[in-house]
Short mmCIF file of C-alpha atoms and ligand atoms in Angstrom, two decimals:
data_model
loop_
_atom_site.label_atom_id
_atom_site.label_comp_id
_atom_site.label_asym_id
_atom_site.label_seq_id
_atom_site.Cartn_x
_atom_site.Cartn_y
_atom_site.Cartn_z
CA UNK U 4 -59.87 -16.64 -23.09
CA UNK U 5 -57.59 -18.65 -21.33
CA UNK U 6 -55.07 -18.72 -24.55
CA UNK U 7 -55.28 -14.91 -25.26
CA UNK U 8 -53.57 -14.83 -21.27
CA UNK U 9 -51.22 -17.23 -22.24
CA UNK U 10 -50.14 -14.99 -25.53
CA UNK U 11 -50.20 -12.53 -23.37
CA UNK U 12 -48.36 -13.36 -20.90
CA UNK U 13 -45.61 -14.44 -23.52
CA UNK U 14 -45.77 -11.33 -25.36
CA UNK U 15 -45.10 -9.73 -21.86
CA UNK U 16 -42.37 -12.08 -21.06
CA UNK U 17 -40.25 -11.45 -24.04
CA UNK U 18 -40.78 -7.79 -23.71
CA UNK U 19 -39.45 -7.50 -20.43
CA UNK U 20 -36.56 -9.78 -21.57
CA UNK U 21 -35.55 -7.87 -24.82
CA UNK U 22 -36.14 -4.88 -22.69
CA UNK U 23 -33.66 -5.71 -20.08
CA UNK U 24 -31.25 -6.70 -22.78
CA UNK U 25 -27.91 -4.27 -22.03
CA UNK U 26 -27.13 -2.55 -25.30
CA UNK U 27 -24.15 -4.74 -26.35
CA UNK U 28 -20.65 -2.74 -25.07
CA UNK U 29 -18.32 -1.26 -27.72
CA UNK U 30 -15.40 -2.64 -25.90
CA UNK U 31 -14.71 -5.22 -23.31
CA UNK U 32 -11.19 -4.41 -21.67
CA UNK U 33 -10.24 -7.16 -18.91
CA UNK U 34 -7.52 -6.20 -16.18
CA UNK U 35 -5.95 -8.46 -14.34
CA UNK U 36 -4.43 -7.29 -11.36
CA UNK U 37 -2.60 -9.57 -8.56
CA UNK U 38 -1.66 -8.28 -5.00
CA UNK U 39 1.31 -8.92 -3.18
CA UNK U 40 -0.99 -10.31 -0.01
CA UNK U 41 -4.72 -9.03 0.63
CA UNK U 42 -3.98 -9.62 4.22
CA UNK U 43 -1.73 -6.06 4.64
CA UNK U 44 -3.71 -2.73 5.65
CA UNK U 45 -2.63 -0.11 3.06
CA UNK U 46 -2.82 -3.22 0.42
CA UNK U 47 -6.53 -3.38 1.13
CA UNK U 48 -7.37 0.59 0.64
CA UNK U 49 -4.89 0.26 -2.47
CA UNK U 50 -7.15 -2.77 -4.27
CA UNK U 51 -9.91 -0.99 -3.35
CA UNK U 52 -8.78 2.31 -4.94
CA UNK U 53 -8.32 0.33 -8.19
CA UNK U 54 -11.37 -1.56 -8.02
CA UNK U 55 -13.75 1.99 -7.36
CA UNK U 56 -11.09 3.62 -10.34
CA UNK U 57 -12.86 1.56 -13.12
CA UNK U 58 -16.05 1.17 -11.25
CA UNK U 59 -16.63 4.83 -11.79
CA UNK U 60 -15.26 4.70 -15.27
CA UNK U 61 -17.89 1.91 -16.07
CA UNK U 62 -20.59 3.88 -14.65
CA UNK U 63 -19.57 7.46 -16.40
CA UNK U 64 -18.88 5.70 -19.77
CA UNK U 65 -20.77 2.89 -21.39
CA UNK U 66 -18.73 2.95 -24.61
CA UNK U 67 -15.95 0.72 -22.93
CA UNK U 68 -16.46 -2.11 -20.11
CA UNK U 69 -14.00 -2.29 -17.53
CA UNK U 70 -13.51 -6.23 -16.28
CA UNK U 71 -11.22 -6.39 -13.22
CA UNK U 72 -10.02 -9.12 -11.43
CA UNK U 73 -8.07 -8.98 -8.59
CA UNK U 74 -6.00 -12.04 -6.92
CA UNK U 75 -4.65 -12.78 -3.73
CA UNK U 76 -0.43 -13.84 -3.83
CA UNK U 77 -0.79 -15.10 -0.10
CA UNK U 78 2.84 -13.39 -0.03
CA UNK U 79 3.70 -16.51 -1.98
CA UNK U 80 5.97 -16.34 -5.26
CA UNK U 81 4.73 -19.47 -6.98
CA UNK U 82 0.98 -18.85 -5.94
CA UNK U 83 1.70 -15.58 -7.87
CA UNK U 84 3.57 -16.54 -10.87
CA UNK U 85 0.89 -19.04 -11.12
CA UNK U 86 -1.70 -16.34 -11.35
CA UNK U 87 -0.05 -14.14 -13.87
CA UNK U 88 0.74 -16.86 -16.10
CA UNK U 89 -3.19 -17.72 -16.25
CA UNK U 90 -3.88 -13.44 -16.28
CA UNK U 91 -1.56 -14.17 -19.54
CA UNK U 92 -2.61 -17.32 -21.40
CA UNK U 93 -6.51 -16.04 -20.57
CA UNK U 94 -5.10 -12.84 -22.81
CA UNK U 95 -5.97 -9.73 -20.45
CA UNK U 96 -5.53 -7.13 -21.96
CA UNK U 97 -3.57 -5.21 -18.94
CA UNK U 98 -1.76 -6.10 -15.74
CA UNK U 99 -1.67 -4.27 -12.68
CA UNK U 100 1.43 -6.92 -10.72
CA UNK U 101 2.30 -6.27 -6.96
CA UNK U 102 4.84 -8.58 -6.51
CA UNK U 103 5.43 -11.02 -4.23
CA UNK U 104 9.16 -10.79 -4.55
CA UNK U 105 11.30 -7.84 -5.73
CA UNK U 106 14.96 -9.26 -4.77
CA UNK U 107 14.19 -11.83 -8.39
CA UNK U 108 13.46 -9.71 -11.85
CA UNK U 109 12.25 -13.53 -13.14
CA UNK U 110 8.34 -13.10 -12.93
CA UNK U 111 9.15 -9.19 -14.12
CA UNK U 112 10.73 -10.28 -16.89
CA UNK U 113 7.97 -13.06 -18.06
CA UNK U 114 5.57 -10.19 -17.76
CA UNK U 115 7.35 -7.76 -19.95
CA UNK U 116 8.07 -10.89 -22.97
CA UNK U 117 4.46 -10.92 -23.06
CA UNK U 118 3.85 -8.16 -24.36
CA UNK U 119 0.91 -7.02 -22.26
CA UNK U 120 0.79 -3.71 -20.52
CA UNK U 121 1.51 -3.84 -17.22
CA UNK U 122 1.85 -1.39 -14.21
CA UNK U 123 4.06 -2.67 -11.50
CA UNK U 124 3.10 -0.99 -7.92
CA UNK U 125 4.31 -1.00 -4.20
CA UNK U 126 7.16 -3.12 -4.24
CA UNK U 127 10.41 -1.57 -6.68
CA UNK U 128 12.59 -3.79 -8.37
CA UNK U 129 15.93 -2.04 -7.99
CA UNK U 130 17.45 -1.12 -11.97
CA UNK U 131 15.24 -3.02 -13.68
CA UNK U 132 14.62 -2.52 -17.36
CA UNK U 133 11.24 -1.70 -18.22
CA UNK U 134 9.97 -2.29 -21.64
CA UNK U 135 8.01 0.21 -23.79
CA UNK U 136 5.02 -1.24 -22.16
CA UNK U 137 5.54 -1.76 -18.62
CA UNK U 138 6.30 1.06 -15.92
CA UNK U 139 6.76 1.29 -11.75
CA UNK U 140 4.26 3.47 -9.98
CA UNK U 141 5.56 3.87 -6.22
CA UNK U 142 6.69 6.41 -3.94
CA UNK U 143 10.53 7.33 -2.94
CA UNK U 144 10.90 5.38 0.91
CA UNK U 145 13.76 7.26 1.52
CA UNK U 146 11.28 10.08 2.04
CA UNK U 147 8.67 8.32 4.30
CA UNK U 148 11.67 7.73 6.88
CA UNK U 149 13.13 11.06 6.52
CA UNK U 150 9.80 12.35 7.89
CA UNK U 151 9.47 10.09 10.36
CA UNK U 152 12.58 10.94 11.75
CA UNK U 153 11.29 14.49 11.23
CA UNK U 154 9.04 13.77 13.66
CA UNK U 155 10.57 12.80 16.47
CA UNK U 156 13.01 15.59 15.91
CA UNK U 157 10.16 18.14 16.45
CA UNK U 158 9.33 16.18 19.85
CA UNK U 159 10.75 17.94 23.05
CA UNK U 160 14.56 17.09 23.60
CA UNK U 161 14.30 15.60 20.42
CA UNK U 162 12.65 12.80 21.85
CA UNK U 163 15.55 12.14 24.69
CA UNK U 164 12.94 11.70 27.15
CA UNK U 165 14.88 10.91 30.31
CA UNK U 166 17.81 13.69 29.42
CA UNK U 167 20.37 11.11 29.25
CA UNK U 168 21.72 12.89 25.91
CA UNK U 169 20.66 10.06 24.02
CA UNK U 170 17.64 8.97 22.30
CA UNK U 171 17.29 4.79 22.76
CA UNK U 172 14.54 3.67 20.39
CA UNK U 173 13.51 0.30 19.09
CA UNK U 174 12.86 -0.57 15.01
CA UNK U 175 10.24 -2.79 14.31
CA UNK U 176 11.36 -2.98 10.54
CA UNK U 177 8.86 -4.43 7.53
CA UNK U 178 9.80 -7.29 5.34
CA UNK U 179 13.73 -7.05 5.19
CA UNK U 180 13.60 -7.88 1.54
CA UNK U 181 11.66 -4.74 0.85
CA UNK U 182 13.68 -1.51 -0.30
CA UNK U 183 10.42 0.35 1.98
CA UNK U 184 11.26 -1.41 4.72
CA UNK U 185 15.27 -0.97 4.40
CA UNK U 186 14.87 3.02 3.47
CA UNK U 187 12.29 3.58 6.12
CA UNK U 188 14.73 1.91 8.82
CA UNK U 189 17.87 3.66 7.34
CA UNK U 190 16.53 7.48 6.81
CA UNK U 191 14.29 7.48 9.70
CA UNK U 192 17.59 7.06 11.86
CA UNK U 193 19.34 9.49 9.58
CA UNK U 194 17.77 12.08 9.88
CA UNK U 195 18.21 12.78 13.85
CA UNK U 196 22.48 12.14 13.27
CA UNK U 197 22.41 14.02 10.51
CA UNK U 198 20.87 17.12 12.73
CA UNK U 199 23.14 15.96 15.91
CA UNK U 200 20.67 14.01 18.04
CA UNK U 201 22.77 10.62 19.44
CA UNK U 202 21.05 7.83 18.98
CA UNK U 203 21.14 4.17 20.75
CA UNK U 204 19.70 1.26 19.02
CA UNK U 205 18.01 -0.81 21.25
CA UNK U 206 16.64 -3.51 19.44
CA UNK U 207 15.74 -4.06 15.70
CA UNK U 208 13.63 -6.83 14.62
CA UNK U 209 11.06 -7.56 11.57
CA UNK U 210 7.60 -7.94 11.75
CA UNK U 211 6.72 -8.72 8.06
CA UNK U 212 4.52 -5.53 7.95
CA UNK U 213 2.01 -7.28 10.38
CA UNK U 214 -0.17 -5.52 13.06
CA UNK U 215 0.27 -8.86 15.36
CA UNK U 216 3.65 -9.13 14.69
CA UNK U 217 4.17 -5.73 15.45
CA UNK U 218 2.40 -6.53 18.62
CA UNK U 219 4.53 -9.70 19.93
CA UNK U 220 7.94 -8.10 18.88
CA UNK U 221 7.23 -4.42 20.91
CA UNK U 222 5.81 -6.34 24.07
CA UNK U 223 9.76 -8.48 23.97
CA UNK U 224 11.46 -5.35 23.73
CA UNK U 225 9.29 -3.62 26.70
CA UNK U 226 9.61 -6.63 28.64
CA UNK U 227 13.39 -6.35 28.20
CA UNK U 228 14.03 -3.12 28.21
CA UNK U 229 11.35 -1.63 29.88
CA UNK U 230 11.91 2.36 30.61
CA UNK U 231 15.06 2.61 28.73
CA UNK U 232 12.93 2.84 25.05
CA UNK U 233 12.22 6.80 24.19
CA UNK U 234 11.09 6.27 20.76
CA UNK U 235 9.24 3.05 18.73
CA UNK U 236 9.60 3.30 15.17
CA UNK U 237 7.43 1.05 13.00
CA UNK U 238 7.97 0.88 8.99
CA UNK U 239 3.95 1.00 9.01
CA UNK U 240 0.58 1.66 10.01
CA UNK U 241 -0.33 -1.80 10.87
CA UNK U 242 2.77 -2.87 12.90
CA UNK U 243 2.20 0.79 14.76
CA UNK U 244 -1.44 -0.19 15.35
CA UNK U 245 0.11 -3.49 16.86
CA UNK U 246 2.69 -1.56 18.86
CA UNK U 247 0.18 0.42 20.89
CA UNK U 248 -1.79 -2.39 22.05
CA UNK U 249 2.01 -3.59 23.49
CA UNK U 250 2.76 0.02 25.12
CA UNK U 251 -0.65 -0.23 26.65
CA UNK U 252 -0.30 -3.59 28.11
CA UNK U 253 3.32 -2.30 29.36
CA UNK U 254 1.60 0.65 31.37
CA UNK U 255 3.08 3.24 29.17
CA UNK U 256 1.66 6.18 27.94
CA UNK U 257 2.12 7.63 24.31
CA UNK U 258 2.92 11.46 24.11
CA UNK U 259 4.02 11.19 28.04
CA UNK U 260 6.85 8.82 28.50
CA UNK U 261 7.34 6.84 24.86
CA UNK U 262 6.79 8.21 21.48
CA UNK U 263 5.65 6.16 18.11
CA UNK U 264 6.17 7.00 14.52
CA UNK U 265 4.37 4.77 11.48
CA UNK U 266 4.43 5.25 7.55
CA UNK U 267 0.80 5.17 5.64
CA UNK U 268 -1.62 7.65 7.59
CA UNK U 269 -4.41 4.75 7.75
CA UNK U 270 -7.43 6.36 8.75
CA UNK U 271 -7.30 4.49 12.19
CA UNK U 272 -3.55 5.99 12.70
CA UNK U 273 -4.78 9.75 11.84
CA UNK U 274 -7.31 8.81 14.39
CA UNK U 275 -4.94 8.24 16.89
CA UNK U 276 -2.40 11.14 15.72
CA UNK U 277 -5.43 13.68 16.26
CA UNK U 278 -5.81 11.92 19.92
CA UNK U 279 -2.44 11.92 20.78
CA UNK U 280 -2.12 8.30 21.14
CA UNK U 281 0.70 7.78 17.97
CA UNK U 282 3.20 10.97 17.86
CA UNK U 283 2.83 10.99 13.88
CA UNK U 284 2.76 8.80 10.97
CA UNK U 285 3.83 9.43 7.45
CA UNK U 286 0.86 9.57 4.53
CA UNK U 287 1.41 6.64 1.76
CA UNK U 288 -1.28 8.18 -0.61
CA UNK U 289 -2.98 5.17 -1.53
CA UNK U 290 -5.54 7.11 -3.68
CA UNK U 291 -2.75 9.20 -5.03
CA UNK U 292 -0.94 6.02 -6.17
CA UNK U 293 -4.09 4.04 -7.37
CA UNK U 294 -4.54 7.01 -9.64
CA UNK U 295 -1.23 7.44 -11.06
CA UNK U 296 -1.31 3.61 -11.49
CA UNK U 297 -4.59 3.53 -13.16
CA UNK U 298 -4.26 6.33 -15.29
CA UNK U 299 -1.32 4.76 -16.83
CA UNK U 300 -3.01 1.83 -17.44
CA UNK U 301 -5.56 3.79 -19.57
CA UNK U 302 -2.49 5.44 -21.24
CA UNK U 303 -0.89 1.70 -21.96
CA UNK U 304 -4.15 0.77 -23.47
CA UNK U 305 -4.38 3.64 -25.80
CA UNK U 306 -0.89 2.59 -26.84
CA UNK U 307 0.88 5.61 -25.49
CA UNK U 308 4.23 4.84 -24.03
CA UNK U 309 4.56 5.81 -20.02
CA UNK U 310 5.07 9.65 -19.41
CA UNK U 311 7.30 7.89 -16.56
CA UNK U 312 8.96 5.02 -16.39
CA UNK U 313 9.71 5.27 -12.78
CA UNK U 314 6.50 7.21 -10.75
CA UNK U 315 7.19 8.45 -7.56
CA UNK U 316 4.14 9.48 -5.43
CA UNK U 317 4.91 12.26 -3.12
CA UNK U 318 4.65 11.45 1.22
CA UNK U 319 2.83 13.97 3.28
CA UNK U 320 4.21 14.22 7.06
CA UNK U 321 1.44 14.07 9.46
CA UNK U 322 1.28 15.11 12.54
CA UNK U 323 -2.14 16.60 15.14
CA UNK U 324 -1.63 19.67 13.45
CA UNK U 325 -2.63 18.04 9.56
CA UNK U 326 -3.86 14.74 10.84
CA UNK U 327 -7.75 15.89 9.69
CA UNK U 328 -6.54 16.34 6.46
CA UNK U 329 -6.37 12.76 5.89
CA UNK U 330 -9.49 11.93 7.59
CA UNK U 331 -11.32 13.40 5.09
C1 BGC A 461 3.35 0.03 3.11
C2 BGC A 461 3.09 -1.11 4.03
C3 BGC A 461 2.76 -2.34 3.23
C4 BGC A 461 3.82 -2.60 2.18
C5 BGC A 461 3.47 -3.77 1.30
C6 BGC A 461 4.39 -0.34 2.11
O1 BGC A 461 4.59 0.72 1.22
O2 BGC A 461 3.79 1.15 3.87
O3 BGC A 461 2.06 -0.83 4.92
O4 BGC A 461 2.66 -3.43 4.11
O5 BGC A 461 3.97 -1.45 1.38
O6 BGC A 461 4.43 -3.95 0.31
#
């Protein structure tokens, strides 16, 4: 009796087993994809986009397997390199590369001589020559500051809140290396001389994209000069979010007596945009992006050469009036 349980129980066993067997995938495709720093706000939603991208492809479609791995550059350029070399010699069979650094073409140009597809994001390499393989997916910066300075335009007095004619702001600027950070600072400014506002330039400092950064550099330039800023403009989201903890320490009041402008519409910012506590901030359409990106990807794969070699994105301007939108 005892031994017909046991044969049993085996027969059971290897039942469930076989049963639970996957049917074997048609194709395995393995992505390696390697972020700039996992440590940056609109970095995080971006990964994430990617990741839930092929999720939902491996859930709609069993046919093809979609293995992603994503790595962490610790904004460091030989911590990168390091991990694209070994996303190469393990033979992925696409790259998705936020680089580190964009002011050297040197880890660019390894990745193209490898011959693996590969869609760079986020960070442009000014004029650099793309293989047959390898394309930019981005957005144009130029237009995230021209909103911004949109913005404040819109404000009353064009945001020339003590009617002294001019408008005395402070730039907390992203990582100076960055074309988003140099365009955001330069067009943002731009646009208000362009349509006859005076500007004064009160102090301009980087805070390498960072929300306590943001923080330490906008509490200096309140502590030193106080009343005389109108206008804070921060090259993002998380340097913004940093900059209102500093204007609330400092007694000041957003919307009243100090206005502030950010680039990515994080869903905290459109929180505050609806509330009044930011004047605006700029959407960086991190799905929108993760999309084009991934989508090329798939095109790569299927050996199809880039509809675009250069993808811009398009920015959306938001402000209380659209701010829901992007809560959504
Ligand atoms: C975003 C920033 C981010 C940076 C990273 C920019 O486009 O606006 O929030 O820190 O990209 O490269």
């Amino acid at each position: 009796m005892k031994k017909l349980v046991k044969v049993l129980l085996a027969v059971l066993l290897s039942l469930t087993f076989f049963g639970c067997q996957q049917q074997p995938k048609t194709k395995e495709v393995k992505i390696g994809v390697a972020i700039y720093q996992f440590n940056d706000n609109f970095m995080t939603l971006y990964r994430n986009d990617i990741q839930k991208y092929f999720d939902d492809l491996n859930a709609k479609d069993s046919s093809v397997h979609y293995t992603v791995e994503i790595v962490d550059g610790a904004n460091d350029v030989n911590t990168q390199t390091e991990q694209v070399r070994t996303f190469i010699s393990k033979g992925v069979d696409a790259l998705i590369v936020n680089l580190v650094q964009t002011t050297s073409d040197a880890l660019a140009k390894e990745i193209v001589n490898s011959g693996i597809p590969c869609v760079f994001i986020n960070r442009e390499i000014a004029d650099f020559n793309y293989g047959d393989k390898t394309c930019y997916v981005g957005a144009d910066a130029r237009d995230s500051g021209t909103y911004q300075g949109q913005i404040i335009y819109n404000v009353p007095n064009h945001g020339d809140l003590n009617g002294d004619g001019t408008v005395s702001y402070i730039m907390i600027m992203g990582d100076p290396e960055n074309t988003d950070a140099q365009y955001r600072t330069e067009f943002s400014i731009k646009y208000l001389t362009d349509n006859g506002v005076t500007v004064e330039n009160l102090f301009q400092q980087t805070g390498n994209w960072d929300q306590a950064q943001g923080q330490e550099l906008v509490g200096n330039a309140l502590a030193t000069h106080g009343d005389k800023i109108e206008v804070v403009f921060c090259n993002n989201d998380g340097m913004a979010l940093g900059a209102y903890e500093a204007i609330k320490a400092a007694g000041r009041t957003v919307g009243t007596d100090i206005y502030l402008v950010g680039v990515d519409a994080l869903p905290e910012c459109c929180e505050m945009v609806k509330a009044g506590t930011m004047t605006g901030t700029v959407l960086n359409d991190d799905k929108g992006q993760a999309t084009a990106c991934c989508d090329t990807v798939l095109q790569l794969l299927a050996g199809q050469a880039p509809a675009k070699k250069v993808n811009y994105v398009p920015y959306v301007m938001v402000t209380k009036d659209n701010a829901d939108d992007y809560l959504k």
